Amino acid sequence: MKRREFTRLAAITAALVASTMLLQGGSAFAQDKKFKIGFSQVTTIEPWRAQFNKDIIAEAAKHPNVELIVTDGEDKTEKQVADVENLIRQEVDALLVSPKESAGLTGVVQQAIDAKIPVFVLDRNVETDQYTQFVGGDNKLIGRAAGEYAVELLGGAGKATGNVVEIWGGMGTQPAHDRHDGFHEFTDKEPGIKNLLDQQSGDWKQDQAYNLMATALRNNEKIDLVYGHNDPMAYGAYLAAKDVGREKDIKFIGIDALPPEGVTWVNNGELTATFLYATPGAEGLRQAIKFLNGEKVEKTITLDTMKVTKENAAQIMKDNGL
Ligand code: FRU
């Protein structure tokens, strides 16, 4: 190789090396960008919430550049409002919030939006649509699936008969209303179906549902089906029926389908069915990170559901190591 040619080649190589280093430097910089993300959870005592927190914390562990701050609203609106105010003061890069109830959390979520913090609303909504994204299940769809199945269990479309106890989740939450509305799209078409209770809420809690059901059992000689807006309440109702020896006469339907809870109860023959309501923990965090990295995100992400009965419960448990 002639000397001049060699010099040219060396120069090109040097230029290439330099540009590669620049590229590497650039991407290293992007990866190093730290994000402080706040997540305001409504409570941690309910099993579905515990799973939700596990999911979001596990996702955060996959992103070394993310600092995730998780707060616990202790199932009280005032505490959760204070938590969000605190996260705003800490100047988080994004706020994720799963509200106790819609109305009570709307003001403080608006404060975050006004402070130019991108807000990701998870599972339960707020009364503004100025947030960046909503991630959650389609509760109307789940309610419809539950209603359709209830009609089937009670004798089939056009000829269903039976007395139904519906136990509502929190009255101030959209999921409870959607789960009610969807269910009744099917059951209200059946003249043979009678609703024994009028808007009785167990506030998503097993013990409150137990008490409601104990009263319903005392007041009604015949109960054919219980629809709990979540599995803990359907199971609470089952336990109340069992305590007076009437559990075999009644079908119990719930929602959530956590493998160690609802799916197990279905597998044991305690609940007749449950419908999956996946936690938005992992997906919510992934979406927030995507947005902070400058990518576009959709306004709504809807998580899938499925019906769980005796037919598939054992397999789901197995798939989840149970
Ligand atoms: C937990 C929970 C779940 C339910 C969801 C609805 O707090 O009650 O059982 O599916 O909230 O928002």
Coordinates of C-alpha atoms and ligand atoms in Angstrom, one line a residue:
M1 CA 0.0 0.0 0.0
K2 CA 1.3 3.4 -0.9
R3 CA 1.9 5.8 1.9
R4 CA -0.7 8.3 0.7
E5 CA -3.4 5.6 0.4
F6 CA -2.5 4.4 3.9
T7 CA -3.0 7.9 5.3
R8 CA -6.4 8.2 3.6
L9 CA -7.5 4.9 4.9
A10 CA -6.4 5.8 8.4
A11 CA -8.2 9.0 8.2
I12 CA -11.4 7.3 7.1
T13 CA -11.1 4.7 9.8
A14 CA -10.5 7.4 12.4
A15 CA -13.6 9.3 11.1
L16 CA -15.7 6.1 11.3
V17 CA -14.5 5.4 14.8
A18 CA -15.3 8.9 15.9
S19 CA -18.8 8.8 14.5
T20 CA -19.4 5.4 16.1
M21 CA -18.3 6.8 19.4
L22 CA -20.6 9.7 19.0
L23 CA -23.5 7.4 18.3
Q24 CA -22.7 5.3 21.3
G25 CA -22.3 8.4 23.4
G26 CA -25.7 9.5 22.2
S27 CA -27.5 6.3 23.0
A28 CA -25.7 6.0 26.3
F29 CA -27.0 9.4 27.2
A30 CA -30.6 8.5 26.3
Q31 CA -30.3 5.4 28.5
D32 CA -28.9 7.3 31.3
K33 CA -31.8 9.7 31.4
K34 CA -33.3 9.2 34.8
F35 CA -37.1 9.3 35.3
K36 CA -38.8 9.8 38.6
I37 CA -42.2 8.3 38.4
G38 CA -44.8 8.5 41.1
F39 CA -47.6 5.9 41.6
S40 CA -50.5 6.7 43.9
Q41 CA -52.2 3.4 44.8
V42 CA -55.6 3.6 46.6
T43 CA -54.9 0.8 49.1
T44 CA -52.7 -2.2 49.7
I45 CA -54.9 -4.4 51.8
E46 CA -57.0 -5.9 49.0
P47 CA -55.3 -8.9 47.3
W48 CA -55.9 -7.4 43.8
R49 CA -54.1 -4.2 44.9
A50 CA -51.2 -6.2 46.4
Q51 CA -50.8 -8.0 43.0
F52 CA -51.1 -4.7 41.2
N53 CA -48.2 -3.2 43.3
K54 CA -46.1 -6.4 42.7
D55 CA -46.6 -6.1 39.0
I56 CA -45.6 -2.4 38.8
I57 CA -42.6 -2.9 41.1
A58 CA -41.4 -5.9 39.0
E59 CA -41.7 -3.8 35.8
A60 CA -39.8 -0.9 37.4
A61 CA -37.0 -3.3 38.2
K62 CA -36.5 -3.9 34.5
H63 CA -35.7 -0.2 34.0
P64 CA -32.6 0.9 35.9
N65 CA -33.1 4.5 34.9
V66 CA -36.6 4.6 36.6
E67 CA -37.1 5.6 40.2
L68 CA -40.6 4.5 41.2
I69 CA -42.2 6.0 44.2
V70 CA -45.3 4.1 45.4
T71 CA -47.7 5.6 47.9
D72 CA -50.6 3.9 49.8
G73 CA -53.8 5.9 50.1
E74 CA -55.0 3.5 52.9
D75 CA -58.4 3.3 51.2
K76 CA -59.1 7.0 52.1
T77 CA -59.8 9.7 49.6
E78 CA -58.1 12.4 51.8
K79 CA -55.0 10.3 52.3
Q80 CA -54.7 9.6 48.5
V81 CA -55.2 13.3 47.7
A82 CA -52.4 14.2 50.1
D83 CA -50.2 11.5 48.5
V84 CA -50.7 13.0 45.0
E85 CA -50.0 16.5 46.3
N86 CA -46.8 15.2 47.7
L87 CA -45.8 13.6 44.4
I88 CA -46.5 16.8 42.6
R89 CA -44.3 18.6 45.1
Q90 CA -41.5 16.1 44.5
E91 CA -41.8 17.1 40.8
V92 CA -42.2 13.6 39.4
D93 CA -41.7 13.2 35.7
A94 CA -44.9 11.3 35.4
L95 CA -47.8 10.5 37.7
L96 CA -49.7 7.2 37.7
V97 CA -52.8 7.1 39.8
S98 CA -55.4 4.4 40.6
P99 CA -58.1 6.4 42.4
K100 CA -60.2 5.4 45.4
E101 CA -63.2 7.2 43.7
S102 CA -63.7 9.4 40.7
A103 CA -65.0 12.6 42.1
G104 CA -62.7 13.0 45.1
L105 CA -59.5 12.5 43.1
T106 CA -60.4 14.7 40.1
G107 CA -59.2 18.0 41.6
V108 CA -55.8 16.9 42.6
V109 CA -55.3 15.0 39.3
Q110 CA -56.2 18.3 37.6
Q111 CA -53.5 20.0 39.7
A112 CA -51.0 17.6 38.4
I113 CA -52.1 18.1 34.8
D114 CA -51.9 21.9 35.3
A115 CA -48.4 21.5 36.7
K116 CA -47.6 19.8 33.3
I117 CA -47.0 16.4 34.8
P118 CA -48.2 13.7 32.4
V119 CA -50.9 11.7 34.2
F120 CA -51.7 8.0 33.6
V121 CA -55.0 7.0 35.2
L122 CA -55.2 3.3 36.0
D123 CA -58.2 1.0 36.6
R124 CA -60.7 3.5 38.1
N125 CA -61.3 6.8 36.3
V126 CA -61.5 10.5 37.3
E127 CA -63.9 13.1 36.0
T128 CA -61.7 14.8 33.5
D129 CA -60.3 13.6 30.2
Q130 CA -57.2 15.8 30.2
Y131 CA -55.0 13.1 31.4
T132 CA -52.4 11.6 29.1
Q133 CA -53.7 8.0 29.1
F134 CA -56.1 5.6 30.8
V135 CA -55.1 1.9 31.2
G136 CA -57.6 -0.6 32.5
G137 CA -60.1 -3.3 31.8
D138 CA -63.4 -2.8 30.0
N139 CA -65.8 -3.1 32.9
K140 CA -69.0 -2.8 30.8
L141 CA -67.8 -5.7 28.7
I142 CA -67.0 -7.8 31.7
G143 CA -70.4 -7.0 33.2
R144 CA -72.1 -8.1 30.0
A145 CA -70.1 -11.4 30.0
A146 CA -71.2 -12.0 33.6
G147 CA -74.8 -11.1 32.8
E148 CA -74.9 -13.4 29.7
Y149 CA -73.5 -16.2 31.8
A150 CA -75.9 -15.6 34.7
V151 CA -78.8 -15.9 32.2
E152 CA -77.4 -19.1 30.9
L153 CA -77.0 -20.5 34.4
L154 CA -80.6 -19.6 35.2
G155 CA -82.1 -21.4 32.3
G156 CA -81.1 -19.6 29.1
A157 CA -82.2 -16.6 27.1
G158 CA -86.0 -16.0 27.1
K159 CA -86.6 -18.6 29.8
A160 CA -84.3 -17.7 32.6
T161 CA -85.8 -17.6 36.1
G162 CA -84.4 -17.0 39.6
N163 CA -83.7 -14.6 42.4
V164 CA -80.5 -12.6 42.1
V165 CA -78.4 -10.9 44.8
E166 CA -76.0 -8.3 43.3
I167 CA -73.3 -6.9 45.6
W168 CA -72.0 -3.6 44.3
G169 CA -68.4 -2.4 44.6
G170 CA -67.7 1.2 45.7
M171 CA -70.6 3.4 44.6
G172 CA -68.3 6.3 43.7
T173 CA -66.3 4.2 41.2
Q174 CA -66.9 3.8 37.5
P175 CA -66.0 0.0 37.5
A176 CA -69.0 -0.7 39.9
H177 CA -71.4 1.2 37.7
D178 CA -70.1 -0.4 34.5
R179 CA -70.2 -3.9 36.0
H180 CA -73.8 -3.2 37.0
D181 CA -74.9 -1.7 33.7
G182 CA -73.3 -4.5 31.6
F183 CA -74.8 -7.2 33.7
H184 CA -78.3 -5.8 33.5
E185 CA -78.2 -5.4 29.7
F186 CA -78.7 -9.2 29.8
T187 CA -80.6 -10.0 33.0
D188 CA -83.2 -7.2 32.6
K189 CA -84.4 -8.8 29.4
E190 CA -85.6 -11.8 31.4
P191 CA -89.0 -11.3 33.1
G192 CA -88.3 -14.4 35.2
I193 CA -85.3 -12.9 36.9
K194 CA -85.9 -11.0 40.1
N195 CA -83.4 -8.6 41.7
L196 CA -83.6 -9.0 45.5
L197 CA -81.4 -6.0 46.5
D198 CA -81.4 -2.4 45.4
Q199 CA -77.9 -0.9 45.0
Q200 CA -76.3 -2.5 48.1
S201 CA -72.6 -1.9 48.2
G202 CA -70.0 -4.0 49.9
D203 CA -67.3 -1.5 49.0
W204 CA -65.2 -4.3 47.3
K205 CA -64.7 -5.9 50.7
Q206 CA -65.2 -9.6 51.6
D207 CA -66.5 -8.9 55.2
Q208 CA -69.0 -6.3 54.1
A209 CA -70.3 -8.7 51.4
Y210 CA -70.6 -11.4 54.1
N211 CA -72.8 -9.2 56.2
L212 CA -75.0 -8.1 53.3
M213 CA -75.5 -11.7 52.2
A214 CA -76.2 -12.9 55.7
T215 CA -79.1 -10.4 55.8
A216 CA -80.3 -11.3 52.3
L217 CA -80.3 -15.0 53.3
R218 CA -82.5 -14.2 56.4
N219 CA -84.9 -12.1 54.3
N220 CA -85.2 -14.5 51.3
E221 CA -86.0 -18.2 51.4
K222 CA -84.9 -18.6 47.8
I223 CA -81.7 -17.1 46.4
D224 CA -80.4 -18.6 43.1
L225 CA -77.5 -16.5 42.1
V226 CA -75.1 -14.0 43.6
Y227 CA -73.2 -11.5 41.4
G228 CA -70.4 -9.9 43.3
H229 CA -68.6 -7.0 41.6
N230 CA -65.3 -8.6 42.6
D231 CA -64.2 -12.0 43.8
P232 CA -63.6 -11.2 47.5
M233 CA -67.3 -10.1 47.7
A234 CA -68.6 -13.1 45.8
Y235 CA -66.5 -15.3 48.1
G236 CA -67.8 -13.4 51.2
A237 CA -71.3 -14.1 50.1
Y238 CA -70.5 -17.8 49.5
L239 CA -69.1 -18.0 53.1
A240 CA -72.3 -16.5 54.5
A241 CA -74.4 -19.0 52.6
K242 CA -72.2 -21.8 53.7
D243 CA -72.5 -20.8 57.3
V244 CA -76.3 -21.4 57.1
G245 CA -76.0 -24.5 54.9
R246 CA -77.4 -22.9 51.7
E247 CA -74.3 -22.6 49.5
K248 CA -75.2 -25.6 47.3
D249 CA -78.5 -23.9 46.2
I250 CA -76.7 -20.8 44.9
K251 CA -74.4 -20.0 42.0
F252 CA -71.7 -17.4 42.8
I253 CA -70.1 -15.1 40.1
G254 CA -67.2 -12.8 40.7
I255 CA -64.7 -10.7 38.9
D256 CA -60.8 -10.3 39.1
A257 CA -59.6 -13.9 38.7
L258 CA -56.4 -13.7 40.7
P259 CA -55.0 -17.3 40.5
P260 CA -54.6 -17.8 44.3
E261 CA -58.0 -16.3 45.0
G262 CA -60.9 -16.3 42.4
V263 CA -59.4 -18.9 40.2
T264 CA -58.8 -21.2 43.2
W265 CA -62.3 -20.7 44.5
V266 CA -63.7 -21.6 41.1
N267 CA -61.5 -24.7 41.0
N268 CA -62.8 -25.7 44.5
G269 CA -66.4 -25.3 43.3
E270 CA -67.0 -22.4 45.7
L271 CA -67.5 -19.8 42.9
T272 CA -69.2 -20.8 39.7
A273 CA -67.3 -18.4 37.5
T274 CA -65.0 -15.3 37.6
F275 CA -63.9 -12.9 34.9
L276 CA -60.3 -11.8 34.5
Y277 CA -59.7 -8.1 35.4
A278 CA -55.9 -7.8 34.8
T279 CA -54.0 -5.3 36.9
P280 CA -52.7 -2.4 34.9
G281 CA -49.4 -2.2 36.9
A282 CA -46.9 -3.4 34.3
E283 CA -48.6 -2.0 31.3
G284 CA -49.2 1.4 32.9
L285 CA -45.6 1.8 33.8
R286 CA -44.4 0.7 30.4
Q287 CA -46.7 3.2 28.8
A288 CA -45.4 6.0 31.0
I289 CA -41.8 5.2 30.2
K290 CA -42.6 5.1 26.5
F291 CA -44.2 8.5 26.7
L292 CA -41.2 10.0 28.7
N293 CA -38.9 8.6 26.0
G294 CA -40.8 10.8 23.5
E295 CA -43.0 8.2 21.9
K296 CA -46.6 8.6 21.2
V297 CA -49.1 6.8 23.4
E298 CA -52.8 6.0 22.8
K299 CA -55.4 7.8 24.9
T300 CA -56.9 4.5 26.2
I301 CA -55.3 1.0 26.6
T302 CA -57.9 -1.7 27.3
L303 CA -56.7 -4.9 29.0
D304 CA -58.1 -8.3 27.9
T305 CA -60.5 -10.3 29.9
M306 CA -61.6 -14.0 29.9
K307 CA -64.2 -16.2 31.6
V308 CA -62.9 -18.7 34.2
T309 CA -65.0 -21.7 35.0
K310 CA -64.3 -25.2 36.3
E311 CA -63.2 -26.0 32.7
N312 CA -60.1 -23.8 32.6
A313 CA -59.5 -23.0 36.3
A314 CA -57.1 -25.9 37.0
Q315 CA -55.0 -25.1 33.9
I316 CA -54.7 -21.4 34.9
M317 CA -53.6 -22.3 38.4
K318 CA -51.0 -24.7 36.9
D319 CA -49.7 -22.0 34.5
N320 CA -49.3 -19.8 37.6
G321 CA -47.3 -22.4 39.5
L322 CA -50.2 -23.3 41.9
Ligands
FRU1 C1 -59.5 -3.7 44.4 C2 -60.7 -3.8 43.5 C3 -60.7 -5.0 42.6 C4 -61.6 -4.5 41.6 C5 -61.1 -3.2 41.3 C6 -62.1 -2.2 40.7 O1 -59.5 -2.5 45.1 O2 -61.8 -3.7 44.3 O3 -61.1 -6.1 43.3 O4 -61.7 -5.3 40.5 O5 -60.7 -2.7 42.6 O6 -61.6 -0.9 40.6

